CSV table of C-alpha atoms in Angstrom, one decimal:
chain,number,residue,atom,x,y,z
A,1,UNK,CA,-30.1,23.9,45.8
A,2,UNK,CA,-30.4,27.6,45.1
A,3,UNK,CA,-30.6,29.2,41.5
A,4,UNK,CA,-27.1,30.3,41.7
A,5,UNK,CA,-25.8,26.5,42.7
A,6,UNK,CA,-28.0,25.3,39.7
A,7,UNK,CA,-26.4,27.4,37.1
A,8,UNK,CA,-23.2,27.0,38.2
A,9,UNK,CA,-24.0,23.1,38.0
A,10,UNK,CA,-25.4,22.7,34.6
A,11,UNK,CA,-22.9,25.6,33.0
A,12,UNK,CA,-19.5,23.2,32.7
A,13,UNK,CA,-22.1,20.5,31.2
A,14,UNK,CA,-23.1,22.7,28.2
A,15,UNK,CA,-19.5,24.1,28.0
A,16,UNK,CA,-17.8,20.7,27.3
A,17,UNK,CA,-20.9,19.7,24.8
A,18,UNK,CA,-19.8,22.7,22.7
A,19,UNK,CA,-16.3,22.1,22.8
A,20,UNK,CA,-17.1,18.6,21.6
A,21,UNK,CA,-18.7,19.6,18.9
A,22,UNK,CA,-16.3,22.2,17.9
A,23,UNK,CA,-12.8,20.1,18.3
A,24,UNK,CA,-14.8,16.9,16.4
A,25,UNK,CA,-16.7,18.6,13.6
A,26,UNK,CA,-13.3,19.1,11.4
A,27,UNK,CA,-13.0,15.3,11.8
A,28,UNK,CA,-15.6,13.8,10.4
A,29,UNK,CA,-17.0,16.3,8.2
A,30,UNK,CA,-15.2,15.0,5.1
A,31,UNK,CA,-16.6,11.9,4.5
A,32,UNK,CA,-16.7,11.2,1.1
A,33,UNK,CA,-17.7,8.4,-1.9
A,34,UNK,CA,-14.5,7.7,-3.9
A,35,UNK,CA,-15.4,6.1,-7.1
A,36,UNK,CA,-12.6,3.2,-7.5
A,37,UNK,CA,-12.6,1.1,-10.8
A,38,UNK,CA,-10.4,-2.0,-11.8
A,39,UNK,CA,-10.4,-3.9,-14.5
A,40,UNK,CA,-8.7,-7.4,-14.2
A,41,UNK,CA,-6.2,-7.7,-17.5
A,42,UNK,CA,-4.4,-10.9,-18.7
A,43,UNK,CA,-1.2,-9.4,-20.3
A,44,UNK,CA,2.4,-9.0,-20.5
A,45,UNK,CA,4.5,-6.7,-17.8
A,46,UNK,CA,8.5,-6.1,-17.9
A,47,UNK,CA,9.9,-7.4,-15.0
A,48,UNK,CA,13.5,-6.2,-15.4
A,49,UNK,CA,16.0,-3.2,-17.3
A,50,UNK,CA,16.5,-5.6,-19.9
A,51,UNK,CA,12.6,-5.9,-21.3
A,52,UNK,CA,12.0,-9.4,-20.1
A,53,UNK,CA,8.2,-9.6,-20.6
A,54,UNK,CA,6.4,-11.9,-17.8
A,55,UNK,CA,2.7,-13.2,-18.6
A,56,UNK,CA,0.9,-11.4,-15.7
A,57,UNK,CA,-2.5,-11.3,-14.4
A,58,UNK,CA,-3.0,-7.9,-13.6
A,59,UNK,CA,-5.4,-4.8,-11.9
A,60,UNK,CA,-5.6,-2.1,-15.0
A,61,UNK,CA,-2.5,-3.7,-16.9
A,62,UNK,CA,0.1,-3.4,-14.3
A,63,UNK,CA,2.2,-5.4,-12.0
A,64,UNK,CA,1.3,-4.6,-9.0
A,65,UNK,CA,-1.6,-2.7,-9.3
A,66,UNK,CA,-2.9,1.2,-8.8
A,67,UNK,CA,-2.4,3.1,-5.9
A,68,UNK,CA,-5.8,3.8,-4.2
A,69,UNK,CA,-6.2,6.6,-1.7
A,70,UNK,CA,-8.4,7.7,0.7
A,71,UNK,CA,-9.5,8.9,3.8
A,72,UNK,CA,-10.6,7.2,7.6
A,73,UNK,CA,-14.6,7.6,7.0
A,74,UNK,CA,-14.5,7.5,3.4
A,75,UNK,CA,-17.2,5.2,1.5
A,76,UNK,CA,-15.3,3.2,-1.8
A,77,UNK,CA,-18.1,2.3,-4.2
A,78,UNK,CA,-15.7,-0.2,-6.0
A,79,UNK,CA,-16.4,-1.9,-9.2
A,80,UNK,CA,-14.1,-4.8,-10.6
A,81,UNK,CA,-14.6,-5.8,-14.4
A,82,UNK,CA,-13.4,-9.3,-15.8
A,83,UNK,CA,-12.2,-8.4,-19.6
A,84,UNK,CA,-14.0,-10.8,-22.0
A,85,UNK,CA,-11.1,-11.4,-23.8
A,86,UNK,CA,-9.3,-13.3,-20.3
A,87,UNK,CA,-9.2,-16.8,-19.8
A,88,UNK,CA,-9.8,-17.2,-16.1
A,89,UNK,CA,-12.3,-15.8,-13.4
A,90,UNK,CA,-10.8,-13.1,-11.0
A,91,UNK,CA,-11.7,-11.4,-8.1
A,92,UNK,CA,-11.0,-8.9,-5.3
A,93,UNK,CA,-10.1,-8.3,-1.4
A,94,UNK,CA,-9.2,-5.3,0.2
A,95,UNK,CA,-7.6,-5.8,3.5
A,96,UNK,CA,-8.9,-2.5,4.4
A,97,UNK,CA,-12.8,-3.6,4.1
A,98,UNK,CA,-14.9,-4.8,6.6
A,99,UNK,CA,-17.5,-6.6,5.0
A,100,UNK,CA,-19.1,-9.9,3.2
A,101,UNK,CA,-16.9,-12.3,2.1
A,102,UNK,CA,-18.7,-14.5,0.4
A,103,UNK,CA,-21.0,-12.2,-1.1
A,104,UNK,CA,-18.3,-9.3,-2.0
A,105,UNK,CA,-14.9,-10.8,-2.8
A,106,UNK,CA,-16.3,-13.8,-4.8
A,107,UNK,CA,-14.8,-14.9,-7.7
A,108,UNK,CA,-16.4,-13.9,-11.6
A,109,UNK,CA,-15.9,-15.1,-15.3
A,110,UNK,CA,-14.6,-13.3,-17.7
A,111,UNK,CA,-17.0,-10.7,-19.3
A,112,UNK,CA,-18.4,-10.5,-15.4
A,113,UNK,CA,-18.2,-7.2,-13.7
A,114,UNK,CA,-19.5,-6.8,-9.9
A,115,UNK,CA,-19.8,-3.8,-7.5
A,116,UNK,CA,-19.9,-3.4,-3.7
A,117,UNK,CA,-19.5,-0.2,-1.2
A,118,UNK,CA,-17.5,-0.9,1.8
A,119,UNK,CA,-16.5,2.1,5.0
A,120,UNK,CA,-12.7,2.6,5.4
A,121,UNK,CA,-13.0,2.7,9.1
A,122,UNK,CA,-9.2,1.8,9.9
A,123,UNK,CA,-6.3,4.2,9.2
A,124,UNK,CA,-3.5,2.3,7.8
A,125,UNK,CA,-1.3,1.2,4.5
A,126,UNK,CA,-3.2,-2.4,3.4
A,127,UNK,CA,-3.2,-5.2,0.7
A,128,UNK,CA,-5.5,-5.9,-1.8
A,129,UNK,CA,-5.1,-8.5,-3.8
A,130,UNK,CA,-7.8,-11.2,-6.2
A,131,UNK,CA,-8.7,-14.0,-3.8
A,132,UNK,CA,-9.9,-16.8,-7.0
A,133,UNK,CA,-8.4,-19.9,-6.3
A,134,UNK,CA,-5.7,-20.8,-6.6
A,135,UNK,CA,-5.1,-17.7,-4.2
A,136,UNK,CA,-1.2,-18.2,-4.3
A,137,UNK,CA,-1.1,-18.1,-8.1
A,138,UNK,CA,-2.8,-14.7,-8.7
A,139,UNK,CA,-0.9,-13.2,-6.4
A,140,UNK,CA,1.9,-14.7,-7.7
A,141,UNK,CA,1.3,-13.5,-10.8
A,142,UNK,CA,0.8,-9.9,-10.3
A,143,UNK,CA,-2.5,-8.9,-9.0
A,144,UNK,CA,-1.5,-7.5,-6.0
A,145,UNK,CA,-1.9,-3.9,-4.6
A,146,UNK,CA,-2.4,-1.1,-1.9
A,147,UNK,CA,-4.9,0.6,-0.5
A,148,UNK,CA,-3.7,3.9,1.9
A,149,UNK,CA,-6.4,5.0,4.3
A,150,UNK,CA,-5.0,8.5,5.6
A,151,UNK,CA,-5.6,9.3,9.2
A,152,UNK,CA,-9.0,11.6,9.5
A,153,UNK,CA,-6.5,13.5,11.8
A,154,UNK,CA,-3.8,15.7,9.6
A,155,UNK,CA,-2.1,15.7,12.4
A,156,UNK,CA,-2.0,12.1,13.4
A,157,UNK,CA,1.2,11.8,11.6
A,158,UNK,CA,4.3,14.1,10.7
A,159,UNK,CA,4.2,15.3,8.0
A,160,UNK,CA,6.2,13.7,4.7
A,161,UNK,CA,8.2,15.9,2.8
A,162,UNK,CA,8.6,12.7,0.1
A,163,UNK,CA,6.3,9.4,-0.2
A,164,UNK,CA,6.8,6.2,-1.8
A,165,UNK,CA,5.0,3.0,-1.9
A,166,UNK,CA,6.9,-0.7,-2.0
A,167,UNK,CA,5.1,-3.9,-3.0
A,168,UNK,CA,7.3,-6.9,-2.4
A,169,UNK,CA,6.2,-10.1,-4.1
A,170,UNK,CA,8.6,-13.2,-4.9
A,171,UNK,CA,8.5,-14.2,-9.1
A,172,UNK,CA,8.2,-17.3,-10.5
A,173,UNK,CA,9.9,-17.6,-13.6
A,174,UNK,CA,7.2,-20.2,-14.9
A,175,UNK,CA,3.9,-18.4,-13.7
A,176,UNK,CA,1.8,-21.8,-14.6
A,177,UNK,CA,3.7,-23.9,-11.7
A,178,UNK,CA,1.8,-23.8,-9.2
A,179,UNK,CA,3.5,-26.8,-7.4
A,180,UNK,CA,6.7,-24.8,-7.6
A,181,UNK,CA,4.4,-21.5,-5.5
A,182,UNK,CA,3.5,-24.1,-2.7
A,183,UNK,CA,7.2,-25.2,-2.7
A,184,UNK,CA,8.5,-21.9,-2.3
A,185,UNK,CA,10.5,-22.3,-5.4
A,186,UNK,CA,11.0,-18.9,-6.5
A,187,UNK,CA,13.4,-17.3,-8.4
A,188,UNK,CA,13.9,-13.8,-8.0
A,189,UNK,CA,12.4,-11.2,-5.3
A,190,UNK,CA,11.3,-7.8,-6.0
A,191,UNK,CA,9.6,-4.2,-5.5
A,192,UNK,CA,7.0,-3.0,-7.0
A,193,UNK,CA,6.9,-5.9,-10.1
A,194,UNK,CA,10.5,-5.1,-11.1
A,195,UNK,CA,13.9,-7.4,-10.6
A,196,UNK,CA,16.1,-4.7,-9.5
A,197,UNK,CA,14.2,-2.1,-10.3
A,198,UNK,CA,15.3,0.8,-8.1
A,199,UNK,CA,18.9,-0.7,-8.2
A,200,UNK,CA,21.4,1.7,-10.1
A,201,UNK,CA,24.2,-0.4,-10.6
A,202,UNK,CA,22.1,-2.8,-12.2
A,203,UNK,CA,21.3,-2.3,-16.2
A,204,UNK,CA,17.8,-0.7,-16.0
A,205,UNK,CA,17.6,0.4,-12.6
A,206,UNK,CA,16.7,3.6,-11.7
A,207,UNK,CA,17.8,5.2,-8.2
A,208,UNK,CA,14.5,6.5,-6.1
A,209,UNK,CA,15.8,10.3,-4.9
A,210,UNK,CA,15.2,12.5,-2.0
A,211,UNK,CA,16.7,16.1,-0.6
A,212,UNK,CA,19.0,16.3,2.7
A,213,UNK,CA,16.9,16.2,5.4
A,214,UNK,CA,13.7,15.2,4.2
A,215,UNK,CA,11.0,13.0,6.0
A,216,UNK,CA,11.3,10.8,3.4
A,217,UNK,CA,7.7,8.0,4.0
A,218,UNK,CA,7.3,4.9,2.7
A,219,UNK,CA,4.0,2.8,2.2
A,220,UNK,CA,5.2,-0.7,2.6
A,221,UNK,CA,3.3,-3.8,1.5
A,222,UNK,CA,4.8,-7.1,1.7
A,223,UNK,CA,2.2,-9.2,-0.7
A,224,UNK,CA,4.6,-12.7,-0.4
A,225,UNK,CA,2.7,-14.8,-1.5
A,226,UNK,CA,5.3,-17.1,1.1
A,227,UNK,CA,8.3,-15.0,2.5
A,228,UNK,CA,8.5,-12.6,5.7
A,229,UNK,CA,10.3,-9.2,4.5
A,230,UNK,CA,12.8,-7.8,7.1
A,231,UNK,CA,12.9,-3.9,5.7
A,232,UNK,CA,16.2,-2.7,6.8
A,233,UNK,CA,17.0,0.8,5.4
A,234,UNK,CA,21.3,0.3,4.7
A,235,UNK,CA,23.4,2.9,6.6
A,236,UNK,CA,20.5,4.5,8.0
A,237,UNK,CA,17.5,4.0,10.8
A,238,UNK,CA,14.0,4.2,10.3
A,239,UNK,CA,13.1,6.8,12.4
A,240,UNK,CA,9.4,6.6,12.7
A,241,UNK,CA,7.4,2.9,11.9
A,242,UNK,CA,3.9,2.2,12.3
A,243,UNK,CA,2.4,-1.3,12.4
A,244,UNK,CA,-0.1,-1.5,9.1
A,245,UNK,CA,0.3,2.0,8.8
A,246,UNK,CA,-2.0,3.0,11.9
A,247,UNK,CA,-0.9,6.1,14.0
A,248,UNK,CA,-1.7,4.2,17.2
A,249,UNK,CA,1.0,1.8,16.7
A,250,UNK,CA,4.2,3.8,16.7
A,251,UNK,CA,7.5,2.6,17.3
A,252,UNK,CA,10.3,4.5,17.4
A,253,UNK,CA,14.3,4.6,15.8
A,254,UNK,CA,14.1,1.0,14.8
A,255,UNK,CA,17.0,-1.3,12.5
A,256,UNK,CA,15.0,-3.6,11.0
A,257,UNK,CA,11.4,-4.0,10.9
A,258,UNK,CA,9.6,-7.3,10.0
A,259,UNK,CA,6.6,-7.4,8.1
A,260,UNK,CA,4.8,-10.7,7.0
A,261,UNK,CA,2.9,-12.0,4.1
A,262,UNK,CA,0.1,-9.8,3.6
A,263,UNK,CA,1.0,-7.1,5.7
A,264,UNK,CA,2.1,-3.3,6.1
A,265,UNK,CA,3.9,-0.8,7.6
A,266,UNK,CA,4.3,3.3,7.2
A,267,UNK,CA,8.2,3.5,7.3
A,268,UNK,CA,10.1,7.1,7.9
A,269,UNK,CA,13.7,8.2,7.3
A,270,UNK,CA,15.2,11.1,7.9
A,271,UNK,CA,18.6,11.4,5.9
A,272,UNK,CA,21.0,14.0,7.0
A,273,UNK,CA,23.7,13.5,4.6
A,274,UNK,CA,24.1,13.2,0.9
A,275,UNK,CA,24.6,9.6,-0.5
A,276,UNK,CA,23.1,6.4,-1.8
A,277,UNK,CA,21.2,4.1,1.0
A,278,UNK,CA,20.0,0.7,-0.4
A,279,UNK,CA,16.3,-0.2,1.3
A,280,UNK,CA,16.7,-4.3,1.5
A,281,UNK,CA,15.0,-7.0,2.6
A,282,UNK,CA,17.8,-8.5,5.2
A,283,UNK,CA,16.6,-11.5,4.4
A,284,UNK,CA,19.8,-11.4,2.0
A,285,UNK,CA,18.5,-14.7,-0.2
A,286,UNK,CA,15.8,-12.1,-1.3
A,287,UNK,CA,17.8,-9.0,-1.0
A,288,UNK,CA,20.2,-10.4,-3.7
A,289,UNK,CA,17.4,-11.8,-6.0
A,290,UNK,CA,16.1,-8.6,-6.5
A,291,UNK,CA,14.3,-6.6,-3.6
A,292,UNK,CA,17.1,-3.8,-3.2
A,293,UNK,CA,15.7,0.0,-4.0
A,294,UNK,CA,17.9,2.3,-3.6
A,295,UNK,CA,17.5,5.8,-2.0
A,296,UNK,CA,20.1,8.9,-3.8
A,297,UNK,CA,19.7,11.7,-1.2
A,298,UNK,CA,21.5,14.7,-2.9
A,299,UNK,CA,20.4,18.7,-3.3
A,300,UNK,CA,18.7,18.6,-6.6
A,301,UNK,CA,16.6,15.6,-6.2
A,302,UNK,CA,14.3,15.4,-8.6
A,303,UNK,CA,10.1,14.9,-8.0
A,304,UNK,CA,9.2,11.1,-8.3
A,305,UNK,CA,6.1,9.5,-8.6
A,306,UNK,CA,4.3,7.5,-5.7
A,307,UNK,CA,5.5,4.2,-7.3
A,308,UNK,CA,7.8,5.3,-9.7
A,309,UNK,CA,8.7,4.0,-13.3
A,310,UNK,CA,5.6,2.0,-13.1
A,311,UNK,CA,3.4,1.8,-15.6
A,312,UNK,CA,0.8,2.8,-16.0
A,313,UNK,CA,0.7,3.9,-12.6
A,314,UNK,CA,0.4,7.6,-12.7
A,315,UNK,CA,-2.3,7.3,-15.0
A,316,UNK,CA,-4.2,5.0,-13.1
A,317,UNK,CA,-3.9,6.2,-9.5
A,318,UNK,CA,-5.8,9.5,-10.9
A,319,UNK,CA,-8.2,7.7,-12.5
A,320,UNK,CA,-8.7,5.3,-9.3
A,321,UNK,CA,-8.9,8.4,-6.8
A,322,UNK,CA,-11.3,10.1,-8.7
């Protein structure tokens, strides 16, 4: 081989190493360590428009719990406190952790707190939820949550003109039967910790909005602790879904999307037209028990929260994305 062969060999070789490190630099140079801190609190929620206090277990006094975002790559250094003041040992898992069970999502007293650091390799919408037994009852009970891991991509999704997150969880009137948690006896169904609570027509509910037009997202999370939710947007298609909330698993113009206990899914719409367009579970036992939000599309929509008319929750998703 002659020089001129030799450099004409090795030249594409070195051209697609640079390229590599140009196109993937952006990608995974903004790792980061996002400080997340929860505190587990024993304490009354409102469940409904008409103040109907519920004894809850919560994360940081609310039913479900703070939003916590981050990014694919990002470290959490996560620290869960047990108040002194609660009568029963708590703990946490995140679904979008990898890591020791055992060691990590362990149970601790009251007056307890424990850390651990875990990579959020996976893009996706996930659970977290406090794993002491009995399991079924603290989630149950409120402490129930989600965890978004955005795409290290920007561009891995379309981009959302509006976001929301749902948490579906069934209620249990008495929150000390347990039997009646194992026998599915439940009584009412609902989003995010409220009976109704995105349902105009009902006393207390307040509508979520959006404009004409808009890529309206929502960050679903079904936390059970029994029932299948089949999220079915009224009048309306969803035109993007993605399994757990991962941009490899796209589906496209779908009716009704099914998402089990424990699981998650990235939901689109696209509404064209002004109106109101209920978001139910079409399992209609559920649907009519509660789990109904519905979606005002009209010109001077206002700005909403990420899980509106939650509370604390705008207070505590800054303080948890820190």
């Amino acid at each position: 081989m002659n020089w001129q062969n030799r450099t004409t060999f090795r030249f594409p070789r070195l051209l697609i190493l640079v390229v590599f490190c140009v196109t993937a630099w952006p990608l995974t140079s903004h790792a980061k360590t996002v400080n997340v801190e929860m505190t587990a609190i024993e304490t009354d929620v409102v469940i409904d428009g008409q103040g109907t206090k519920y004894k809850a277990w919560t994360f940081n006094g609310q039913f479900p719990g703070p939003v916590v975002r981050v990014t694919e790559g990002d470290t959490i250094h996560f620290t869960l406190t047990n108040l002194k003041t609660n009568n029963y040992p708590h703990s946490m898992d995140f679904h979008a952790a990898e890591t020791d069970y055992l060691k990590n999502y362990r149970a601790i007293n009251p007056g307890e707190s424990l850390s651990y650091d875990f990579v959020a390799k996976k893009p996706g919408v996930f659970a977290y939820h406090c794993g002491a037994p009995p399991m079924i009852q603290h989630l149950a009970r409120g402490m129930i949550g989600v965890i978004i891991v955005d795409p290290k991509d920007p561009q891995a999704l379309p981009k959302a003109d509006r976001e929301y997150v749902l948490v579906q969880t069934e209620l249990f009137k008495n929150p000390n039967d347990v039997q009646a948690m194992f026998e599915r006896k439940y009584d009412d169904v609902i989003f995010n910790g409220g009976i109704f609570r995105y349902d105009p027509m009902v006393s207390g509910g307040k509508a979520l909005e959006a404009k004409p037009g808009e890529r309206v997202r929502f960050y679903f999370v079904n936390g059970g602790p029994n029932n299948f939710s089949a999220l079915h947007p009224i009048a309306e298609m969803w035109d993007d879904v993605w399994a757990s909330g991962n941009p490899a698993n796209h589906l496209k113009d779908i009716q009704t999307y099914l998402v089990p206990p424990a699981g998650g899914a990235i939901l689109d719409v696209v509404v064209e037209s002004e109106g109101a367009y209920p978001i139910v579970t079409h399992s209609l036992t559920d649907a009519l028990r509660g789990a109904i939000a519905v979606l005002v599309v009209k010109k001077d929509a206002q700005k909403l929260a990420l899980m509106p008319y939650v509370q604390p929750a705008e207070q505590m998703h800054a303080r948890a994305t820190k």
